[in-house]
Coordinates of C-alpha atoms and ligand atoms in Angstrom, one line a residue:
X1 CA 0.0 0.0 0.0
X2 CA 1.5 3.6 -1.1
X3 CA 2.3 5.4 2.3
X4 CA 1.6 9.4 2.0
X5 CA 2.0 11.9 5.1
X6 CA -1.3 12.1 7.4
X7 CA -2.4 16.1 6.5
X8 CA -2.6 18.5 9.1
X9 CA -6.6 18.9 10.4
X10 CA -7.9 21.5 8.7
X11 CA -9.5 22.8 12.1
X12 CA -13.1 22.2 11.8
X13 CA -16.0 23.5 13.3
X14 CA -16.0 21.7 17.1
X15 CA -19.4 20.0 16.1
X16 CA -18.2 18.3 13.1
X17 CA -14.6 17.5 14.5
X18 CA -15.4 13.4 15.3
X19 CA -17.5 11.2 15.2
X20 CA -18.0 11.8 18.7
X21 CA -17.8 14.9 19.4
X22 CA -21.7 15.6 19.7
X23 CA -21.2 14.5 23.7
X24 CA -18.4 17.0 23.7
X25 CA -18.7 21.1 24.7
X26 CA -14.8 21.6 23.6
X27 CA -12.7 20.1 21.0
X28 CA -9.6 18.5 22.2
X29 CA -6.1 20.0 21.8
X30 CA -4.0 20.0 19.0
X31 CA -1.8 17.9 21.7
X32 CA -4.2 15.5 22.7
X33 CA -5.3 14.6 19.0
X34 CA -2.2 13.9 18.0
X35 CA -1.6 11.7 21.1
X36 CA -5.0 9.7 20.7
X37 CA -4.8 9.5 16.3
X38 CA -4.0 6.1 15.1
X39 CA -4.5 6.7 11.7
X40 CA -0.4 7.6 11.4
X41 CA 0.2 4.2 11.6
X42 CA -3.2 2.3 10.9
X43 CA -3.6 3.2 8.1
X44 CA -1.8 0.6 7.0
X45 CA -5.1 -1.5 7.7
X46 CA -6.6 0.3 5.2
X47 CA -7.5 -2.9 2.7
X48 CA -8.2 -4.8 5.2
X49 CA -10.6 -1.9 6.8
X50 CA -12.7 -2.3 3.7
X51 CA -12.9 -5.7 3.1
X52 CA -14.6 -6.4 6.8
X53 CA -16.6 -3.1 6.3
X54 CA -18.2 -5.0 3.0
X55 CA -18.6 -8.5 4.4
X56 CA -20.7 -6.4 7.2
X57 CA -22.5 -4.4 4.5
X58 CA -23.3 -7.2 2.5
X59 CA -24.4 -8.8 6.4
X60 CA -26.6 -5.8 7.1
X61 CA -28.8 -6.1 3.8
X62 CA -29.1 -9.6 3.9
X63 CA -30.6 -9.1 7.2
X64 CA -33.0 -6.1 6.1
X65 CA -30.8 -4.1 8.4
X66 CA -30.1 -2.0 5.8
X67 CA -31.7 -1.6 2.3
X68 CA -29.9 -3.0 -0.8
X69 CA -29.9 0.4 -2.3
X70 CA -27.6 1.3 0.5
X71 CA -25.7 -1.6 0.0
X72 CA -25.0 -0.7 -3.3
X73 CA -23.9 2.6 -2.4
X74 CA -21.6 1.7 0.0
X75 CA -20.0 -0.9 -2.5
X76 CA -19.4 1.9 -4.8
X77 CA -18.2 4.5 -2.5
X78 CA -15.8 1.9 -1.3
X79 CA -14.7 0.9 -4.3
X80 CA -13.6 4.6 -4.8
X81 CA -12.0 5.0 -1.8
X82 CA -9.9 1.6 -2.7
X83 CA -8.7 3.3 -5.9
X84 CA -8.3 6.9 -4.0
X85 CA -5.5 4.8 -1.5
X86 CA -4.2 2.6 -4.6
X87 CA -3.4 6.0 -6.6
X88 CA -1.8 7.8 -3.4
X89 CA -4.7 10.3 -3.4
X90 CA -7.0 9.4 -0.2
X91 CA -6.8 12.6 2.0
X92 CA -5.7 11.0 5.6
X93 CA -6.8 13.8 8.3
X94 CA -5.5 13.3 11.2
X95 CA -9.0 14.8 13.1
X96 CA -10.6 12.1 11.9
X97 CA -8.4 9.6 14.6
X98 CA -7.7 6.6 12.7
X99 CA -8.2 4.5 9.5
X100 CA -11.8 3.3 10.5
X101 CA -12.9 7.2 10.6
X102 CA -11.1 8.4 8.4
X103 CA -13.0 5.8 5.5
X104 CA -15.9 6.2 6.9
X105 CA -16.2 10.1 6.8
X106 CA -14.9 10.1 3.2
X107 CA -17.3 7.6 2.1
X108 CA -20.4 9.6 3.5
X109 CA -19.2 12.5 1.9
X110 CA -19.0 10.3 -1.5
X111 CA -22.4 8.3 -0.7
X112 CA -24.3 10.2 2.2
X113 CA -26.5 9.0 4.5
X114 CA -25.6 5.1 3.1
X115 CA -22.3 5.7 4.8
X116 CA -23.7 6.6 7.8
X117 CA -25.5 3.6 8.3
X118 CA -22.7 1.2 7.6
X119 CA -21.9 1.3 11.5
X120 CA -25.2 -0.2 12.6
X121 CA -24.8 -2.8 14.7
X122 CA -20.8 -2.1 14.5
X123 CA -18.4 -1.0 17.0
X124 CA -14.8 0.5 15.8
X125 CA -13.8 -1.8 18.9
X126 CA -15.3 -5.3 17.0
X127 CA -14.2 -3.4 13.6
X128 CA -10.2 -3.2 14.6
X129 CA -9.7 -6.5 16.1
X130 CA -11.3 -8.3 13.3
X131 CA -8.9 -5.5 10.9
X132 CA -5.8 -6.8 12.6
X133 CA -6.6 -10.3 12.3
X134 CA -6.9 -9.8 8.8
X135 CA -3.7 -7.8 8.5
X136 CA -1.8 -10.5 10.5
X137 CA -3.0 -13.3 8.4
X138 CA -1.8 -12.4 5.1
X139 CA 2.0 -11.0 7.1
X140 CA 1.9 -14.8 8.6
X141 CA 1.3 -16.0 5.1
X142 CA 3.7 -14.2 3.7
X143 CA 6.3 -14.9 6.4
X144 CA 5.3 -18.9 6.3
X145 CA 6.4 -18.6 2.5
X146 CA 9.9 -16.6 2.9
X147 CA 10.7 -19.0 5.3
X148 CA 9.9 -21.7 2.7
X149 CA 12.5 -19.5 0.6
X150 CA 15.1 -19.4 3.1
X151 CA 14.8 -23.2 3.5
X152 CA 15.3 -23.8 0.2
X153 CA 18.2 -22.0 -0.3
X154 CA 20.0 -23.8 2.9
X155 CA 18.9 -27.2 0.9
X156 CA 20.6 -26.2 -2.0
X157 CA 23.5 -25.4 0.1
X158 CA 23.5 -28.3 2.3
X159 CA 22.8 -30.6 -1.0
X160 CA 26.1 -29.5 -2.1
X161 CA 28.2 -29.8 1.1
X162 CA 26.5 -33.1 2.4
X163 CA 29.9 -34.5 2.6
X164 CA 32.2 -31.9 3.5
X165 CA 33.7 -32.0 6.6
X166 CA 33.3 -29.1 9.5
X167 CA 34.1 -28.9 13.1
X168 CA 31.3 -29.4 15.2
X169 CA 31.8 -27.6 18.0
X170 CA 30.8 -27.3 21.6
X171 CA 31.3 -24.7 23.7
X172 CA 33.0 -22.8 20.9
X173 CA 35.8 -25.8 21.1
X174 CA 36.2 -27.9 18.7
X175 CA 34.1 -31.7 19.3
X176 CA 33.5 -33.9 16.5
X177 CA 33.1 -33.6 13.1
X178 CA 30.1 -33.1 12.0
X179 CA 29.3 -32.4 8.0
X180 CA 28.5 -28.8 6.9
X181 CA 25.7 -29.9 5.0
X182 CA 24.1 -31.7 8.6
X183 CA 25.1 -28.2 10.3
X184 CA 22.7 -26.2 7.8
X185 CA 20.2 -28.9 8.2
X186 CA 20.1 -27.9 11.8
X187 CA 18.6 -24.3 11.0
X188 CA 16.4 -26.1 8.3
X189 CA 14.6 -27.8 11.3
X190 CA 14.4 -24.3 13.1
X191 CA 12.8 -23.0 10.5
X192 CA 10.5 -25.7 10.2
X193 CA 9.3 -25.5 13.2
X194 CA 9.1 -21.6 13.0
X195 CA 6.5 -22.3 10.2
X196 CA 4.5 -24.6 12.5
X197 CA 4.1 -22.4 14.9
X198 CA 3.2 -19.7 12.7
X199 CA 0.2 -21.7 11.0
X200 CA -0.6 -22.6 14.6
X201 CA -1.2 -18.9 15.2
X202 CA -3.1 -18.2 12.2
X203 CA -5.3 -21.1 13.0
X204 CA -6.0 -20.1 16.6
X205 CA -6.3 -16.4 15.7
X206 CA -8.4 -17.3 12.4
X207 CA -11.7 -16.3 14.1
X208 CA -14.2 -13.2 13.8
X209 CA -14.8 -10.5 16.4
X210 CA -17.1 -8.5 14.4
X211 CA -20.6 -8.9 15.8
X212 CA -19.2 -7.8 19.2
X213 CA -19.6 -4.5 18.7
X214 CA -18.3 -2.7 21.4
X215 CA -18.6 -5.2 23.8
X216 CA -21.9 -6.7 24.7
X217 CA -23.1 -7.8 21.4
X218 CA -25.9 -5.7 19.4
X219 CA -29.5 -5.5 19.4
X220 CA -29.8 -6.4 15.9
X221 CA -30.5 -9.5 13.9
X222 CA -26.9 -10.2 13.0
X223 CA -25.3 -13.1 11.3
X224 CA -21.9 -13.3 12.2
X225 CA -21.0 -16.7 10.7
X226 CA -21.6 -15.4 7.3
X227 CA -19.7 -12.6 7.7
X228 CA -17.0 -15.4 9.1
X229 CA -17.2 -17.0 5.4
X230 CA -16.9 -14.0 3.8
X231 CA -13.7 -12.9 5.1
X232 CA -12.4 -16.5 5.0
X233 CA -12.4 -17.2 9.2
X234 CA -12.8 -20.5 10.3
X235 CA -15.8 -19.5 13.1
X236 CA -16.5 -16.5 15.2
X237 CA -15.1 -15.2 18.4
X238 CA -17.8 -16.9 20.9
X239 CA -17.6 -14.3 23.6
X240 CA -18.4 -10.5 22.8
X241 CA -15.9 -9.2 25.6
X242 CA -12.6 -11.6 25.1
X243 CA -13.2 -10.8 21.1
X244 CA -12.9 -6.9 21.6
X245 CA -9.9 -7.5 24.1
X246 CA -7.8 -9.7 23.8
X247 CA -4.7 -9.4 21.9
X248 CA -3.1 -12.7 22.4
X249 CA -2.9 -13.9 19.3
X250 CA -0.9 -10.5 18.6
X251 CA 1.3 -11.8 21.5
X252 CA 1.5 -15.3 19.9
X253 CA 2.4 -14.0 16.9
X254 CA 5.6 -11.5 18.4
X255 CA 6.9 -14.8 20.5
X256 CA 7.0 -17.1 17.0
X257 CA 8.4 -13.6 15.4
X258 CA 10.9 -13.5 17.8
X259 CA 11.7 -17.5 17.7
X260 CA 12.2 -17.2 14.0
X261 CA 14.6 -14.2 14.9
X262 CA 16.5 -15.9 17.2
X263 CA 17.0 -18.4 15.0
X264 CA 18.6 -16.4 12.3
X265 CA 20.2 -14.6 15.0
X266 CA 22.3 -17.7 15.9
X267 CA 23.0 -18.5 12.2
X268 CA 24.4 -14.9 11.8
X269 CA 26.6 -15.3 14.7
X270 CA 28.1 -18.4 13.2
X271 CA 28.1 -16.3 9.9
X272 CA 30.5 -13.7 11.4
X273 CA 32.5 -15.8 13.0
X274 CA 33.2 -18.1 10.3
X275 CA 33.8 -15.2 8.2
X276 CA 36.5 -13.8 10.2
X277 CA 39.7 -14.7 9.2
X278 CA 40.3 -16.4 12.6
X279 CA 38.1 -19.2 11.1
X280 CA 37.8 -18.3 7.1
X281 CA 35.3 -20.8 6.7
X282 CA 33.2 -18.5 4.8
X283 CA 33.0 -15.5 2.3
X284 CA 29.7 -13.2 2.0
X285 CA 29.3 -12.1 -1.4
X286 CA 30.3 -8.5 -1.4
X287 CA 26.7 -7.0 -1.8
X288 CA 26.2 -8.8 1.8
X289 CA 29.0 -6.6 3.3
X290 CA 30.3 -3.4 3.7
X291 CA 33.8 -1.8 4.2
X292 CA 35.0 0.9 6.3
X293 CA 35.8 4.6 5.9
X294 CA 38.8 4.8 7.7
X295 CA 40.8 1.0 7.1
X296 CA 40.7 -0.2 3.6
X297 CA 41.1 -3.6 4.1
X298 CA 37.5 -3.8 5.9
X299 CA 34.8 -5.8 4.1
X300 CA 32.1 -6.5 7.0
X301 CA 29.2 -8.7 7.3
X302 CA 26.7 -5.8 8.2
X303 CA 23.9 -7.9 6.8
X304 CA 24.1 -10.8 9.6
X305 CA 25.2 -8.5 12.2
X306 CA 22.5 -6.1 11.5
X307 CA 20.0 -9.6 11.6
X308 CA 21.6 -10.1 15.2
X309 CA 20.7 -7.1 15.9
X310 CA 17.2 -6.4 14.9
X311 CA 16.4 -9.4 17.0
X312 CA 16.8 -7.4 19.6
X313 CA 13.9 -4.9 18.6
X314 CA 11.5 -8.1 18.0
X315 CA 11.8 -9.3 21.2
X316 CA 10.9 -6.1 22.6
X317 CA 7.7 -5.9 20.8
X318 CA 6.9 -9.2 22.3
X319 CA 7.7 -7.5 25.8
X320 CA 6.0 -4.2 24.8
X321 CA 2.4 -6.7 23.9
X322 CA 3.0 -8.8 27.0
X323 CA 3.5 -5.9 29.1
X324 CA 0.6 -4.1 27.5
X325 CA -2.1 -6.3 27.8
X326 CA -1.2 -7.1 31.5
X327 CA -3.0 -4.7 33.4
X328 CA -6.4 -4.6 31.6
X329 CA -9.7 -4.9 32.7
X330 CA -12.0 -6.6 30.2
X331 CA -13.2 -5.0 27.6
X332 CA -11.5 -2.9 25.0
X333 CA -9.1 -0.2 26.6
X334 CA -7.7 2.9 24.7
X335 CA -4.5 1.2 25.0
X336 CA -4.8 -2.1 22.4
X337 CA -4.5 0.9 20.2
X338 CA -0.5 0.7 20.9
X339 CA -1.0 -3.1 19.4
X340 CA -0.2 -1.6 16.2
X341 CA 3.2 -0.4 16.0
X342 CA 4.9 -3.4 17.6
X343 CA 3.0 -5.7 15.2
X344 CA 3.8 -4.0 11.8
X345 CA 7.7 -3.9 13.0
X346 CA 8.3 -7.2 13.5
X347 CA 6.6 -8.4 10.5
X348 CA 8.0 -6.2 8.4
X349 CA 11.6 -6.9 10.1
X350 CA 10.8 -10.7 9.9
X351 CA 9.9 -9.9 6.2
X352 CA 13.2 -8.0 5.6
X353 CA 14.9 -10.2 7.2
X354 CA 13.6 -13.4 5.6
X355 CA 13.7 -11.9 2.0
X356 CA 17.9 -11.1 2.9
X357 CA 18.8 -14.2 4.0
X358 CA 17.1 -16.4 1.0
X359 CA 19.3 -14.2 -1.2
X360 CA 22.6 -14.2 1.2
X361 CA 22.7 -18.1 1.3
X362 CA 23.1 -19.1 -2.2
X363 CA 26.1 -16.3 -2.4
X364 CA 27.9 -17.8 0.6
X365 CA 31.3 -19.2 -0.7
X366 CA 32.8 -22.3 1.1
X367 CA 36.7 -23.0 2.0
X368 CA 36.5 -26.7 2.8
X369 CA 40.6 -26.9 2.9
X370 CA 39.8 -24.4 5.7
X371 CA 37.4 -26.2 7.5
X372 CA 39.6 -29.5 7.6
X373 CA 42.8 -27.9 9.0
X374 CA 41.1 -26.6 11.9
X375 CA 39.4 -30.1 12.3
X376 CA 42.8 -31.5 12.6
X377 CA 43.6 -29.2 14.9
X378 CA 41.2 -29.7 17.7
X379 CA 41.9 -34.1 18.1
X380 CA 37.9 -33.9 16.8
X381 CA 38.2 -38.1 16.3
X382 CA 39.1 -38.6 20.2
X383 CA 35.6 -39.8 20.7
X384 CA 35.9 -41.9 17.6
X385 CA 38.8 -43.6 19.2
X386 CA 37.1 -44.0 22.6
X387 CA 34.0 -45.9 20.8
X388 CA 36.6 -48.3 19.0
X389 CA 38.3 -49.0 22.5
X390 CA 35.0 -49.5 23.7
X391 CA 33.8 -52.0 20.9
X392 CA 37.2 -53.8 21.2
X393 CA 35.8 -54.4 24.8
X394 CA 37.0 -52.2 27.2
X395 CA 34.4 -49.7 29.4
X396 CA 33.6 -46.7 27.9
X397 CA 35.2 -44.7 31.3
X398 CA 38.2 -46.7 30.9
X399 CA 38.2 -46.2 27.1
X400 CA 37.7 -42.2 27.9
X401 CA 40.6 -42.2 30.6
X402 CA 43.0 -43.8 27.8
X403 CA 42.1 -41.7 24.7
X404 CA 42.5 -38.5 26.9
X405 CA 45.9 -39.0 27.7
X406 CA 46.9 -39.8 24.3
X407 CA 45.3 -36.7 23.5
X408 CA 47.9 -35.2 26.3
X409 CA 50.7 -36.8 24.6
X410 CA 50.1 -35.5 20.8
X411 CA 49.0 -31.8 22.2
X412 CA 52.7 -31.8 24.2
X413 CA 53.8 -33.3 20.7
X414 CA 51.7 -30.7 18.7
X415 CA 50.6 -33.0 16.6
X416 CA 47.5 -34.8 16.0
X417 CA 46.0 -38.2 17.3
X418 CA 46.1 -40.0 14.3
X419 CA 50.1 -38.7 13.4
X420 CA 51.4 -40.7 16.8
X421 CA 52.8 -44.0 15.9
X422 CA 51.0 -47.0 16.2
X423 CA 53.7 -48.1 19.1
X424 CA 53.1 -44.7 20.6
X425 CA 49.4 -45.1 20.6
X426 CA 49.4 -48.9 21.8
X427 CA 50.9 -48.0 25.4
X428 CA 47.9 -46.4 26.2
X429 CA 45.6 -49.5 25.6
X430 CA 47.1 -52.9 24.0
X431 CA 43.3 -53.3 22.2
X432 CA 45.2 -50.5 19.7
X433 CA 46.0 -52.3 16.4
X434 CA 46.4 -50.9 13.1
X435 CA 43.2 -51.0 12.3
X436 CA 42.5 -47.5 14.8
X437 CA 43.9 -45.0 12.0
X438 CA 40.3 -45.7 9.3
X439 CA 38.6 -44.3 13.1
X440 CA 40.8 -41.9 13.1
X441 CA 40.0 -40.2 9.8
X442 CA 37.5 -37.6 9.3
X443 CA 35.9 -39.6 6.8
X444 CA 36.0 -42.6 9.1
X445 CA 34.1 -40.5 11.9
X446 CA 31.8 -39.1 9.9
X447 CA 31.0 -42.6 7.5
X448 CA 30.7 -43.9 11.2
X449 CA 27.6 -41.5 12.5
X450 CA 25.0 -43.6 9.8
X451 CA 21.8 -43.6 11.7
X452 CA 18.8 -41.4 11.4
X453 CA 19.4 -37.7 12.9
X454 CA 23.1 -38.7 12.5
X455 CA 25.9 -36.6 10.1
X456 CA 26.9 -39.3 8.1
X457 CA 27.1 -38.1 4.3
X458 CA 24.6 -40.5 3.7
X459 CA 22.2 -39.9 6.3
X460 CA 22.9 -36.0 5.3
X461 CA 21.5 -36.5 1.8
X462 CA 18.5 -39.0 3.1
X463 CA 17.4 -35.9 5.1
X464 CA 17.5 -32.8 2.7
X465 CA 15.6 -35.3 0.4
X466 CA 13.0 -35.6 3.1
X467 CA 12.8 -32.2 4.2
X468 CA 12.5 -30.9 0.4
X469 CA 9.2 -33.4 0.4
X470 CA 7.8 -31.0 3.9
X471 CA 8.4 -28.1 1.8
Ligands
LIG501 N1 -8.0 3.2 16.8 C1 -8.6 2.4 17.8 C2 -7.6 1.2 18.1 O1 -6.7 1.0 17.4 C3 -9.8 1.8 17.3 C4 -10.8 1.5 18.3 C5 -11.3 2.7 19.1 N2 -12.3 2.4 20.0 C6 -12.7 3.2 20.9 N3 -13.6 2.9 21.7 N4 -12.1 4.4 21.0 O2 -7.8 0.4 19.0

């Protein structure tokens, strides 16, 4: 939707000011509109302002609430106010409070009294919870398919690395190691499970306020579960008061925004750090960096490190919603109007986000060669030789004991396990034959790990194949 700049209020008479104003004998300050207006920000619910403000039309005449005459007016007067906000045209007045005003006093002027009847049996409280819903659905759609993006570009990465080998670290140390193509599998799963929970969302939150109205219901013959149809929800809210209040499904939404950031948060880190030239795992294609204006040499990863850091921001929405909603007695409450902001930032940084990081992975360049000496730095096959001590027979504590003071012995040596001599390595258990040095091997270790979950080449390309099928 075009943004434009909300126009000053072109100081009307007091009596025409809001929609409300008739209980009112003084306008409010300049101050205190521009501390109560929504429509700054809420605009932004604009389409979806429209589309529940036609299901309810459509409602109303079907009911003989309202004539089809009117009906038909309000279609077309709608329909013009759609192309006014399409072209960049609609006049947003900031004395008209927020999006749901501001339509409504621009299509009585373009229809007349049809547009006032449009809120019979209507409540801007019903009206802008069943708005957000609708806004949030289509950002969760849209945010369920980049992640599908993202995931498909870490396939196609792992797909091609399903057999090279990585340290797998713990606590930053090198452990065991592990393939890169299992590694990126790892945020695969993430993400997968970031999609679950966003369709979990959208299913719980797929249900319409409108026929709330401001809280208790209305007087009027309403049928809310065609209205439901209309705009695609799965049922109605059944309880008038929690459907004008509650904003947990907002909340649910910000914690699986910030999961999916934290997520990407921890893949950046790695990003950085194997980017360094500490590690030079890694290169970022350059359009994914930036250099510096004093040192030369610079070239950044400002996308990643930018990613860590606009995690922070998402899980202060979350905090912001939580913390919002905490204090308030049923029903609505001014303050569900500060639902907005928190929302539209952390889709659109999810979105940003997202979008980035599908793009960023296929440009990653690997150094394998790099990757393997620091593997053969770290004595990541100790375990490996444990586990052959240990089928040979001997207790796995007993195996451990042994393997660690080898490991003593080639770090005083500075070399690694599998360069000690076979003599060398047979004082530390006589179950040591030659056979230990195809353990000892990378490819040994990894070949070794051949069970479901595990990083076996094999296993690798048996689970990109079946997570390509989730897709
Ligand atoms: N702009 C308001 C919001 O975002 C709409 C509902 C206003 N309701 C009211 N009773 N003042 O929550």
């Amino acid at each position: 939707m075009t943004e434009q700049p909300v126009g000053a209020a072109p100081a009307p008479h007091p009596s025409e000011q809001s929609a409300w104003s008739g209980r009112f004998s003084e306008p409010v300050s300049e101050l205190v509109q521009r501390y109560t207006a929504s429509v700054s920000f809420d605009r932004r619910l604009a389409s979806a302002d429209i589309r529940g403000s036609l299901a309810h039309a459509r409602m109303l005449a079907r009911q003989a609430i309202i004539s089809h005459d009117d009906l038909a007016q309000i279609e077309r007067g709608m329909a013009a106010i759609s192309a006014e906000i399409e072209r960049g045209e609609f006049r947003w007045n900031l004395a008209d409070e927020d999006v749901h005003l501001n339509i409504e006093k621009r299509l009585t002027a373009l229809v007349g009294d049809a547009g006032k009847r449009l809120h019979t049996g209507r409540s801007r409280n019903d009206q802008v919870a069943t708005d957000i819903r609708l806004w949030l659905r289509e950002a969760i759609e849209r945010i369920v398919e980049l992640i599908r993006d993202y995931q498909r570009a870490l396939l196609d990465l792992a797909e091609r690395h399903a057999a090279t080998p990585l340290p797998g670290f713990t606590h930053l140390q090198v452990a065991q190691p592990v393939t890169l193509g299992h590694h990126l599998l790892a945020y695969v799963e993430m993400a997968a499970r970031d999609r679950e929970r966003l369709a979990d969302c959208r299913r719980r939150m797929n249900r319409l306020p409108l026929g709330a109205a401001a809280l208790a219901g209305t007087s009027f013959p309403i049928d809310r579960e065609s209205v439901a149809r209309e705009l695609g929800f799965d049922g109605v809210c059944e309880n008038s008061l929690d459907a004008v209040s509650d904003r947990d499904f907002a909340i649910e939404f910000s914690a699986a925004a910030a999961l999916v950031m934290m997520h990407i948060s921890r893949f950046s880190e790695e990003l950085i750090l194997w980017m360094s030239p500490r590690f030079g795992f890694i290169e970022l294609a350059d359009r994914y960096c930036t250099g510096s204006s004093i040192m030369p040499q610079k070239k950044n990863p400002d996308v990643p490190e930018l990613a860590r850091g606009k995690t922070g921001r998402v899980y202060g929405h979350l905090m912001a919603l939580l913390t919002l909603m905490k204090g308030q007695p049923l029903a609505y409450n001014k303050d569900n109007q500060e639902d907005k902001e928190p929302l539209f930032d952390s889709a659109d940084t999810l979105i940003d986000t997202l979008r980035i990081f599908a793009e960023l992975v296929p440009g990653i360049t690997v150094r394998p060669a790099a990757m393997l000496a620091a593997l053969g730095q770290g004595h990541a096959t100790a375990t490996d030789l444990a586990d052959y001590l240990v089928k040979k027979g001997l207790p796995f504590r007993d195996a451990h004991e042994a393997v660690a003071r080898a490991v003593r012995t080639a770090e005083a040596k500075g070399c690694a396990l599998a360069e000690l001599p076979l003599a060398e390595l047979a004082t530390y258990s006589p179950l040591i034959g030659a056979d230990v040095f195809s353990v000892l091997t990378v490819e040994g270790s990894l070949a070794a790990r051949n069970h479901l979950g595990g990083t076996a080449p094999e296993q690798v390309r048996a689970a990109i194949v079946r997570a390509r099928k989730q897709l």
